[in-house]
mmCIF file of C-alpha atoms in Angstrom:
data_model
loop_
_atom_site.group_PDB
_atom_site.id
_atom_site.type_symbol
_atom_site.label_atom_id
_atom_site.label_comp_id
_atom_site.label_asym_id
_atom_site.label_seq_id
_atom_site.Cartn_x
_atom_site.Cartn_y
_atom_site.Cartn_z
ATOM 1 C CA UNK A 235 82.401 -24.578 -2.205
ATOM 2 C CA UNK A 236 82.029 -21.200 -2.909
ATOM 3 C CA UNK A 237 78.867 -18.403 -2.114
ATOM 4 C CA UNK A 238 78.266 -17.987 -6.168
ATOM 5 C CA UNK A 239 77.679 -14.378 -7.927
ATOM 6 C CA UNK A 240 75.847 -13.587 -10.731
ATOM 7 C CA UNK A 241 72.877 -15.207 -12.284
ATOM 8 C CA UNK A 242 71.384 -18.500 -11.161
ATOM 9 C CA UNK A 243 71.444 -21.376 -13.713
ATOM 10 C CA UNK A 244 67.965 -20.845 -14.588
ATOM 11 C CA UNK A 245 65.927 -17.420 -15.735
ATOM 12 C CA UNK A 246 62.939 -18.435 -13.321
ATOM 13 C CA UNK A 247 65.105 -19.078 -10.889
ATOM 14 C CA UNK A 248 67.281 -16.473 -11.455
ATOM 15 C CA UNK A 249 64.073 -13.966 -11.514
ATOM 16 C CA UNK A 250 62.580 -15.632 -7.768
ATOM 17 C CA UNK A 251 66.062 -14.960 -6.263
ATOM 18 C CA UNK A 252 67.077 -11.693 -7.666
ATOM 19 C CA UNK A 253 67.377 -9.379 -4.933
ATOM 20 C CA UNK A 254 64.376 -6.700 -6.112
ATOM 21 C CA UNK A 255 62.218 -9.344 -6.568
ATOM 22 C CA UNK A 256 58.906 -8.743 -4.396
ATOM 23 C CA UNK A 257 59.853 -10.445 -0.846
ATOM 24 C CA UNK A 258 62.871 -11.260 -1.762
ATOM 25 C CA UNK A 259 64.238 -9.689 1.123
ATOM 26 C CA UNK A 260 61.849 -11.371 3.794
ATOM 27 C CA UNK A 261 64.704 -14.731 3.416
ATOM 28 C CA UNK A 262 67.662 -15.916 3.952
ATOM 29 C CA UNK A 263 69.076 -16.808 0.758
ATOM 30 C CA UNK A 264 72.617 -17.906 -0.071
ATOM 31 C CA UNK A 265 73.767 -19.265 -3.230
ATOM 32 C CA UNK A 266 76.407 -21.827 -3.310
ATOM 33 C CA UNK A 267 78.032 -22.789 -6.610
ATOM 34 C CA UNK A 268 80.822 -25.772 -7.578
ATOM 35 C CA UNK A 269 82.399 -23.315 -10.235
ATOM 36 C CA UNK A 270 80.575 -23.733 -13.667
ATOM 37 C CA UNK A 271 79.275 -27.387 -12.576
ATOM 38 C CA UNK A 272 76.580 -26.975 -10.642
ATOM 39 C CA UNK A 273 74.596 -24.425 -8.055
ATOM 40 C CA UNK A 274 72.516 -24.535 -5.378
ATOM 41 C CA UNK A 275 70.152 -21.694 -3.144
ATOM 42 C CA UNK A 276 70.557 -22.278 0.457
ATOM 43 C CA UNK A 277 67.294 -20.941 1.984
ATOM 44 C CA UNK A 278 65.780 -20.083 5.356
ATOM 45 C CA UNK A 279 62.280 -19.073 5.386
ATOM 46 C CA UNK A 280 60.923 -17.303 8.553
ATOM 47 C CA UNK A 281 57.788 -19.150 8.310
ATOM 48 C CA UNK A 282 59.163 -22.758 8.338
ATOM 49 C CA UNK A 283 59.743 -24.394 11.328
ATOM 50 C CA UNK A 284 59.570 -27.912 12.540
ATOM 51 C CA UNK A 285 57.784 -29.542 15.827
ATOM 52 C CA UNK A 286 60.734 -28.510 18.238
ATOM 53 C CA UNK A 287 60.793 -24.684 17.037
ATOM 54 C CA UNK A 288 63.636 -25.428 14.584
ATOM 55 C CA UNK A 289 63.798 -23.696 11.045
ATOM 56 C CA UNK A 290 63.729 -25.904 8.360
ATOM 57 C CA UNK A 291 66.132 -25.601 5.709
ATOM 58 C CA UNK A 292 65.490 -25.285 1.715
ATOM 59 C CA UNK A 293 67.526 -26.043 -1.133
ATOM 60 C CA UNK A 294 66.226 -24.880 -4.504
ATOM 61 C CA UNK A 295 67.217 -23.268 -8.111
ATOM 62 C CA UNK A 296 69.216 -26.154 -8.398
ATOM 63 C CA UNK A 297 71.031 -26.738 -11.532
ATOM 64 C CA UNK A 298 74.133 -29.505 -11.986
ATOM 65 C CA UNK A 299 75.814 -30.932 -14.448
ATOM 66 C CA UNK A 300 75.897 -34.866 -15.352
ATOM 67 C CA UNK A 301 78.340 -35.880 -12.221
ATOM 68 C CA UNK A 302 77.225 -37.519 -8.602
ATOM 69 C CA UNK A 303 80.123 -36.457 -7.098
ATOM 70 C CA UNK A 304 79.605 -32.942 -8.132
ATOM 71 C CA UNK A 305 75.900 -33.198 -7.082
ATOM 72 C CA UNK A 306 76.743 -34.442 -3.913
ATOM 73 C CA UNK A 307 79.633 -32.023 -3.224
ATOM 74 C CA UNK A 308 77.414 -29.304 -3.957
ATOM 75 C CA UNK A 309 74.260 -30.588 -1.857
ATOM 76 C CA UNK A 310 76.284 -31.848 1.143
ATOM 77 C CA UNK A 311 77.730 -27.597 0.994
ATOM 78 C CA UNK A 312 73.857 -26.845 0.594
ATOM 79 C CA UNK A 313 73.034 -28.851 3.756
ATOM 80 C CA UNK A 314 75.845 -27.851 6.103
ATOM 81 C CA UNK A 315 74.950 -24.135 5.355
ATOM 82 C CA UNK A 316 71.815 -24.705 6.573
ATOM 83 C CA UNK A 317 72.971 -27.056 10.032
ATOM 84 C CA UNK A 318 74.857 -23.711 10.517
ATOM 85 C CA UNK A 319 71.543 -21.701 10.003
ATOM 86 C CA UNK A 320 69.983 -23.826 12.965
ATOM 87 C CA UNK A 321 68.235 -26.244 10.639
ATOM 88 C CA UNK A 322 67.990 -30.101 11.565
ATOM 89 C CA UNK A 323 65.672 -31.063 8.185
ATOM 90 C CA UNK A 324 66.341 -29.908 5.050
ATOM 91 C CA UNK A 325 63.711 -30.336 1.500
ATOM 92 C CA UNK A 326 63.500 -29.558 -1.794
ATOM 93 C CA UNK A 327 63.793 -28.678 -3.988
ATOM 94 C CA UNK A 328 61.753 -24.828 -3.195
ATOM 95 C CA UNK A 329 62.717 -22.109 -3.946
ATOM 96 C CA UNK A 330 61.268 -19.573 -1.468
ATOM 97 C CA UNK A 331 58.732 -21.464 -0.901
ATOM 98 C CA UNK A 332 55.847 -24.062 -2.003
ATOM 99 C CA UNK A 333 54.104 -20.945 -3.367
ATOM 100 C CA UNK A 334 57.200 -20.182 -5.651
ATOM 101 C CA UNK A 335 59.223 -22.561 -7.982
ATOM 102 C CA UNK A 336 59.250 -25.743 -6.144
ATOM 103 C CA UNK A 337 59.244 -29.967 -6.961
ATOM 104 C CA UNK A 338 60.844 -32.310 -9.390
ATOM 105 C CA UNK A 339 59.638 -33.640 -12.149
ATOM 106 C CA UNK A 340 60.040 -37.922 -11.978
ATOM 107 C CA UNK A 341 57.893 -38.799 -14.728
ATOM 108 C CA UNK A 342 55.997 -37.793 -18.177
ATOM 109 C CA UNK A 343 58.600 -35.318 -19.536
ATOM 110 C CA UNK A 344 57.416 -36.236 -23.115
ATOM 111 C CA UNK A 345 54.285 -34.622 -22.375
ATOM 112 C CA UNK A 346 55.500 -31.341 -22.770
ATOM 113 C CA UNK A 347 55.947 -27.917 -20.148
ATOM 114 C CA UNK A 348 52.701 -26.106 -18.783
ATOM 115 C CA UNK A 349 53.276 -23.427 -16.897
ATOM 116 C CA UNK A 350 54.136 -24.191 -13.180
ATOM 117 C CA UNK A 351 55.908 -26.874 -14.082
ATOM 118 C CA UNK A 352 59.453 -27.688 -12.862
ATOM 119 C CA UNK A 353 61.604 -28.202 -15.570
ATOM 120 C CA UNK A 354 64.785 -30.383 -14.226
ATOM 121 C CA UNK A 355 66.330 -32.901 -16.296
ATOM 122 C CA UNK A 356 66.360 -36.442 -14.917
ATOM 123 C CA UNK A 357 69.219 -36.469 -13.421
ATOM 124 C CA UNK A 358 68.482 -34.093 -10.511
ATOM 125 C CA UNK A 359 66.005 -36.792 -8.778
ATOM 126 C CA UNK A 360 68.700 -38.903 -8.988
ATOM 127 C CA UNK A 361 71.512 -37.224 -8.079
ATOM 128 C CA UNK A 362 69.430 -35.910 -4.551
ATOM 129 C CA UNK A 363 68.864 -39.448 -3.791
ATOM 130 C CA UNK A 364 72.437 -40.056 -4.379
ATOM 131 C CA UNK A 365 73.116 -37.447 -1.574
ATOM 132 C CA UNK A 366 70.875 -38.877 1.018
ATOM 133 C CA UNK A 367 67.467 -37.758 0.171
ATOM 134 C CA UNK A 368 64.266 -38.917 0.361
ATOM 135 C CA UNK A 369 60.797 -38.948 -1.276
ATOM 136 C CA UNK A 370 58.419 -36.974 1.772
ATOM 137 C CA UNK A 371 55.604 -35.909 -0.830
ATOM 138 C CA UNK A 372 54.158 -36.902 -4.201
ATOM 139 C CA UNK A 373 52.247 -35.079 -6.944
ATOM 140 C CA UNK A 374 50.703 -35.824 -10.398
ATOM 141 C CA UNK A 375 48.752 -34.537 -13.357
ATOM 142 C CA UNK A 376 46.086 -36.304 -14.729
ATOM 143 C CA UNK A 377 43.514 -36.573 -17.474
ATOM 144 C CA UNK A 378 40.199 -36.494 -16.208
ATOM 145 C CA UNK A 379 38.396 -38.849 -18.674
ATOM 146 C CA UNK A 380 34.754 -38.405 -19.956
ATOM 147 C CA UNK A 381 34.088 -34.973 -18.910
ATOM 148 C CA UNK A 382 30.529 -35.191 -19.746
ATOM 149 C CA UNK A 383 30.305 -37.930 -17.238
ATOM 150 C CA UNK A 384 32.102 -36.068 -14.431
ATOM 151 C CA UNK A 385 30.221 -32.547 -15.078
ATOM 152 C CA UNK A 386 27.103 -34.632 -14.286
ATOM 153 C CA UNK A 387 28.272 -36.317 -11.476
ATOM 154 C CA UNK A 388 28.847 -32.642 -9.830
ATOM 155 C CA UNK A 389 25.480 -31.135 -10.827
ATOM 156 C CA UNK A 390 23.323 -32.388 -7.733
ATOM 157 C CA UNK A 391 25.170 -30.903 -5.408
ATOM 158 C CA UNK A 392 26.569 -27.951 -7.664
ATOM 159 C CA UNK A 393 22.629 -27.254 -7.825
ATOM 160 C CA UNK A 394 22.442 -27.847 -4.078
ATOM 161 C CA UNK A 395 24.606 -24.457 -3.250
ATOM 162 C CA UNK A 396 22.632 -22.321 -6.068
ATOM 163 C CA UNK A 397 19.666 -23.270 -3.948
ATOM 164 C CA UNK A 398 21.790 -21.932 -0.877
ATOM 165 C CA UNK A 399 22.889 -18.837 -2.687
ATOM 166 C CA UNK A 400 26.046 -19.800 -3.974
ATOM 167 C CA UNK A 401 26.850 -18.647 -7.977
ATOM 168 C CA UNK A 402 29.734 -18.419 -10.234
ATOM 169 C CA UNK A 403 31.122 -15.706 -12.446
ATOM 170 C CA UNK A 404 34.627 -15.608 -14.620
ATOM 171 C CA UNK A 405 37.481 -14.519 -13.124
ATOM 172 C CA UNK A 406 38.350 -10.466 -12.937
ATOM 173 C CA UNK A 407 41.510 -8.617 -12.829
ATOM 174 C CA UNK A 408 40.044 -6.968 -10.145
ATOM 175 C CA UNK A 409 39.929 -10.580 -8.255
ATOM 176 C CA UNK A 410 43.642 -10.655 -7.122
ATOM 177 C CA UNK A 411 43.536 -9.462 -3.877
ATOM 178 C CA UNK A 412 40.362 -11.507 -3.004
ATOM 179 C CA UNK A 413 42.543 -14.812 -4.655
ATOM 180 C CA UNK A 414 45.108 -13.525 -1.789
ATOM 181 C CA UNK A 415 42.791 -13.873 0.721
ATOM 182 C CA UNK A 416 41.269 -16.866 0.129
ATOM 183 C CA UNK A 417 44.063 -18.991 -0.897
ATOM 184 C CA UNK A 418 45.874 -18.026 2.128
ATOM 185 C CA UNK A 419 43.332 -19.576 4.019
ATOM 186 C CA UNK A 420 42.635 -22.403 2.006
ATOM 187 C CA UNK A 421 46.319 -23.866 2.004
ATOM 188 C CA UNK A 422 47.485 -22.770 5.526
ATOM 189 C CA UNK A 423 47.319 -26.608 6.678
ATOM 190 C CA UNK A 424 49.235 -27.454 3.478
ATOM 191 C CA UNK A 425 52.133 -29.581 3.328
ATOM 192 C CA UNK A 426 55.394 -27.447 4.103
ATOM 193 C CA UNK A 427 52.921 -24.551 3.739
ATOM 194 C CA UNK A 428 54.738 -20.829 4.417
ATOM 195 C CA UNK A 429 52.163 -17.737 3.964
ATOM 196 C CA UNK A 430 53.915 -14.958 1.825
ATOM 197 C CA UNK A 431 52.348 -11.272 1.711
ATOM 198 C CA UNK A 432 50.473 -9.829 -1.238
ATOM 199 C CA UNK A 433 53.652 -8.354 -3.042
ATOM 200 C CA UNK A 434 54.685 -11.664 -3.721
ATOM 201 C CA UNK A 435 51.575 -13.291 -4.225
ATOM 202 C CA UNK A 436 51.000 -10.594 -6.910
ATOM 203 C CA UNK A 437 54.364 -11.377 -8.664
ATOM 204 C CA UNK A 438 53.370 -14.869 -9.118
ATOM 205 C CA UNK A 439 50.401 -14.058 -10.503
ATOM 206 C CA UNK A 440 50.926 -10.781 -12.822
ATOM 207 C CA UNK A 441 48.017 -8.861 -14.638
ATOM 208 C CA UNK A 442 48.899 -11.197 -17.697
ATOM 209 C CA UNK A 443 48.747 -14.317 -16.195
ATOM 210 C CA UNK A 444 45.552 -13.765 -14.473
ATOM 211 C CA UNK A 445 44.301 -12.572 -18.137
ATOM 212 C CA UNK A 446 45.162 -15.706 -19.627
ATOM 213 C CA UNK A 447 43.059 -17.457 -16.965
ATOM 214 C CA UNK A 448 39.579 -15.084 -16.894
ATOM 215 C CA UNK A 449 37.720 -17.029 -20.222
ATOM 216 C CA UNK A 450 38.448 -20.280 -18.418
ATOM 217 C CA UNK A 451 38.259 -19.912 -14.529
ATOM 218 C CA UNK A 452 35.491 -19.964 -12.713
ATOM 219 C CA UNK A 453 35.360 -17.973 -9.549
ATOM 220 C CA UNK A 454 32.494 -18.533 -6.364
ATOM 221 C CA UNK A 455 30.525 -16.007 -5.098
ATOM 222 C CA UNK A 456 28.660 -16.700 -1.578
ATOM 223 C CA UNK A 457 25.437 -15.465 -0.929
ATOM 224 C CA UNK A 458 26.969 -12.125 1.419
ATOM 225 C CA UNK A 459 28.762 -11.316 -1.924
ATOM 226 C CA UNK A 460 31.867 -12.467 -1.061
ATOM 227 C CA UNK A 461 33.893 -14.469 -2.992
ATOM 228 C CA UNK A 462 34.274 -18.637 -1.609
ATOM 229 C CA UNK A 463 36.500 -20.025 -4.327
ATOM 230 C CA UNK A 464 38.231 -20.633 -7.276
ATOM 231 C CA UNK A 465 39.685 -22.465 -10.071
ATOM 232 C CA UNK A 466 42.608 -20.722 -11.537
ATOM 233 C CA UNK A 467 42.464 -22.773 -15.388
ATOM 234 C CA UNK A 468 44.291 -22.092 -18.329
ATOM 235 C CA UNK A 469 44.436 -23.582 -22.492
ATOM 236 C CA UNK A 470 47.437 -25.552 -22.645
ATOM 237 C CA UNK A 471 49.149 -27.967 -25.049
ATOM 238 C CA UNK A 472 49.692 -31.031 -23.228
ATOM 239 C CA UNK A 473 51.109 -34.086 -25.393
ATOM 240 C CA UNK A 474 50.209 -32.508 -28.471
ATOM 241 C CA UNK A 475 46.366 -31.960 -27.537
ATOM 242 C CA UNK A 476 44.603 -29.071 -27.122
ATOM 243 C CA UNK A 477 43.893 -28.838 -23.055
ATOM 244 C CA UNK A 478 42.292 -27.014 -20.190
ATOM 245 C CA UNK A 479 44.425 -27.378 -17.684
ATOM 246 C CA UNK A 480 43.307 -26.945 -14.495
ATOM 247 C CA UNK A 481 45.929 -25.242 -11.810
ATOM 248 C CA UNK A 482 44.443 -24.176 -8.373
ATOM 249 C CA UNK A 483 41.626 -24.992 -6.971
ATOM 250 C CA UNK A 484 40.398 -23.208 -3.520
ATOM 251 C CA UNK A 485 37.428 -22.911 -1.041
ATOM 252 C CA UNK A 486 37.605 -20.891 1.667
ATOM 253 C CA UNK A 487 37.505 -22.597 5.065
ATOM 254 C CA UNK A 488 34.115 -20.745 5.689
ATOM 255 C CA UNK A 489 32.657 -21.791 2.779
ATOM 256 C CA UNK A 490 33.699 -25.889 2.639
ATOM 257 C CA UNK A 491 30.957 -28.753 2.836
ATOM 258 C CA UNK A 492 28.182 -26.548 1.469
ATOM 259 C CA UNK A 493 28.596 -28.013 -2.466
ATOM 260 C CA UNK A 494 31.413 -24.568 -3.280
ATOM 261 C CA UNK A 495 33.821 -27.237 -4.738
ATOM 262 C CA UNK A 496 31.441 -29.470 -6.881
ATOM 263 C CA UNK A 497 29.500 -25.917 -8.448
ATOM 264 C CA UNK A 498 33.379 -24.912 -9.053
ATOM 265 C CA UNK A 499 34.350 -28.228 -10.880
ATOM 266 C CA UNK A 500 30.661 -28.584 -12.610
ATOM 267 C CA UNK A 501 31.252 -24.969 -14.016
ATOM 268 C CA UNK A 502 34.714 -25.480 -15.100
ATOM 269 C CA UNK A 503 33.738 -28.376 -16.944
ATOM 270 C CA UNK A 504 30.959 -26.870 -18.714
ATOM 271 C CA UNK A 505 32.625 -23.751 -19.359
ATOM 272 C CA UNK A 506 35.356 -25.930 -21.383
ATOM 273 C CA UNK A 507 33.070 -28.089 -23.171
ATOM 274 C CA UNK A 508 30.901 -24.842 -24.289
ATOM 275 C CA UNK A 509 34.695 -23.500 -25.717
ATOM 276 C CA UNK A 510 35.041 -26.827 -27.582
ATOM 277 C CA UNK A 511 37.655 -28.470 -25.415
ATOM 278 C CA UNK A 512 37.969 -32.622 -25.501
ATOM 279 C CA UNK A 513 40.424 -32.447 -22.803
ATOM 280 C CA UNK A 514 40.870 -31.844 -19.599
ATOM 281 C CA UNK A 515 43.720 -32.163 -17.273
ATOM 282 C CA UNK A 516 44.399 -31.171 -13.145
ATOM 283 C CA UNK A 517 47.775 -29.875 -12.529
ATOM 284 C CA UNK A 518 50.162 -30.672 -10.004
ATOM 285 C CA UNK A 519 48.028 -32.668 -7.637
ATOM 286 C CA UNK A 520 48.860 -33.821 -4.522
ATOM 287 C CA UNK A 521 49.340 -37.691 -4.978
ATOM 288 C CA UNK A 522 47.616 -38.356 -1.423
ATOM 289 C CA UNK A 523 45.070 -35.121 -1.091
ATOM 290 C CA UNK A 524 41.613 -34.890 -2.044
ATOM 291 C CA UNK A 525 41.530 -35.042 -5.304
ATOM 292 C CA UNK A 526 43.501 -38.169 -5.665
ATOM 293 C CA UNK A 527 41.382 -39.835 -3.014
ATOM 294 C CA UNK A 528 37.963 -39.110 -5.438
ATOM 295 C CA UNK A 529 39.759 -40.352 -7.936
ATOM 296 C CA UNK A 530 41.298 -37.690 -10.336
ATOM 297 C CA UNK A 531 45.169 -39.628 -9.967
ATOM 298 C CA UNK A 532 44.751 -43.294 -11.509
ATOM 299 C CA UNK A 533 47.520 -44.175 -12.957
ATOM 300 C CA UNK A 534 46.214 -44.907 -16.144
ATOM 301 C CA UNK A 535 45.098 -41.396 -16.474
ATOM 302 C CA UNK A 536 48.426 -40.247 -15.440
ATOM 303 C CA UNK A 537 50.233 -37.143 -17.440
ATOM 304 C CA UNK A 538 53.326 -36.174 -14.987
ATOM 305 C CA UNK A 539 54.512 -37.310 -11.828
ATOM 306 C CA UNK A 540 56.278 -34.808 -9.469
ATOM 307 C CA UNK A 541 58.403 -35.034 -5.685
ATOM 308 C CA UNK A 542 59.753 -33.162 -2.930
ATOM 309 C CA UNK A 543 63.178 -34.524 -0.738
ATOM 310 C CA UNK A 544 63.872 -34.272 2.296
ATOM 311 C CA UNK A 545 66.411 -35.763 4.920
ATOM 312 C CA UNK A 546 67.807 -34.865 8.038
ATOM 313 C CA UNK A 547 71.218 -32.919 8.885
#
């Protein structure tokens, strides 16, 4: 197996591993390839480490063609790069990290790509589980049905943290560093969560992006000024209907259990049925977190399902 050159199989993976791009240099990256078949990234991120002090390994930008012995050839190379690297558990696929290009899609591609989204064929699940993998995490995206009904179900306690000084505005341009801030602290006891530093956090989410979210997004202000969440939303198509998708949702630790997340939800909702929208959708959901456990990830609401691998090496 060889340490590939060139570009990576894929443009957005190529553009997360090129060497200029922001943090790029903060890993250990290697990229291993099986000629023209296949290729994988070999990662080590600084931030990862298991319960005995150990770094744990990640595979992503993986791309192969339609051959398990090819897929394992090139994984098993993937995994004893990182053994050599000091790792004893290896995931994926991430590129980078959960922040950056990360999961497989299992389910719903007929729905159609939103942004975020992995975009793997079907094989790759597959052909990882053919290697030795297994499922450690789950995610969805789901309708969420009768928005009327849900908007109203927020608005006691939405009304509750107006009374205790809370508000909510669109989202700025001028917001990013703030959306740093705050997310950092709202996903550090995340599942494989890595922090990454502003540069990076910035390329993910560019002047444009954060445009195409402002209309839609609404963002918490507490009542020192400061800001105590947000809902990063965008209009999507999603299986031929006109959407609001709904991407990341976040409440600072200092602001939790005082209503921040039900004005947040109640406001999105509004906001989209004031624009006209008949559909709404929440994005890449942890199967097992919060919202799944009040109810946003029934399966007969379900749009895509999603997984990380893991196994040990």
């Amino acid at each position: 197996m060889a340490e590939a050159e060139g570009d990576s199989p894929r443009a957005d993976a190529a553009r997360l591993l090129a060497p200029d791009f922001p943090g790029r240099d903060r890993y250990d990256v290697t990229l291993l390839a099986a000629g023209r078949r296949g290729r994988v990234a070999a990662i080590v991120n600084p931030h990862l480490r298991d319960d005995t002090g150990r770094p744990i390994g990640l595979l992503g930008a993986y791309a192969c063609v339609d051959d398990d012995a090819v897929a394992a050839e090139l994984l098993a190379a993937g995994c004893a790069h990182l053994r050599a690297r000091g790792c004893a558990r290896v995931c994926g696929p991430i590129a980078l990290s959960t922040w950056h290009l990360c999961r497989f899609t299992t389910a719903g591609d007929d729905a159609g790509w939103v942004p975020g989204d992995p975009d793997n064929p079907p094989r790759a699940p597959r052909q990882w589980q053919a290697a030795g993998f297994e499922r450690i995490a789950r995610y969805c995206s789901n309708w969420l049905p009768d928005p009327e009904s849900i908007a109203a179900r927020f608005a006691p306690r939405a009304r509750d943290a107006e009374r205790n000084g809370y508000r909510v505005r669109r989202l700025r341009a001028a917001d990013a560093g703030s959306l740093y801030e705050v997310a950092l602290a709202a996903f550090s006891r995340a599942f494989l969560f890595a922090p990454i530093d502003r540069d990076e956090f910035d390329a993910l989410y560019p002047p444009e992006w954060i445009a195409a979210g402002e209309a839609t997004s609404p963002v918490a202000i507490g009542p020192a000024g400061d800001i105590a969440g947000f809902f990063f939303t965008f209009p999507a198509t999603v299986a031929g209907r006109r959407t609001l998708v709904g991407k990341t949702l976040a409440v600072a630790p200092a602001h939790r259990g005082r209503g921040v997340y039900e004005l947040i939800m109640h406001a999105w909702l509004r906001i989209g049925l004031a624009a006209g929208y008949d559909h709404f959708a929440g994005w890449l959901m942890h199967a097992d977190g919060p919202p799944a456990r009040m109810g946003w990830a029934r399966p007969e609401t379900c749009i895509k399902e999603y997984a990380l691998y893991g196994r040990s090496v």
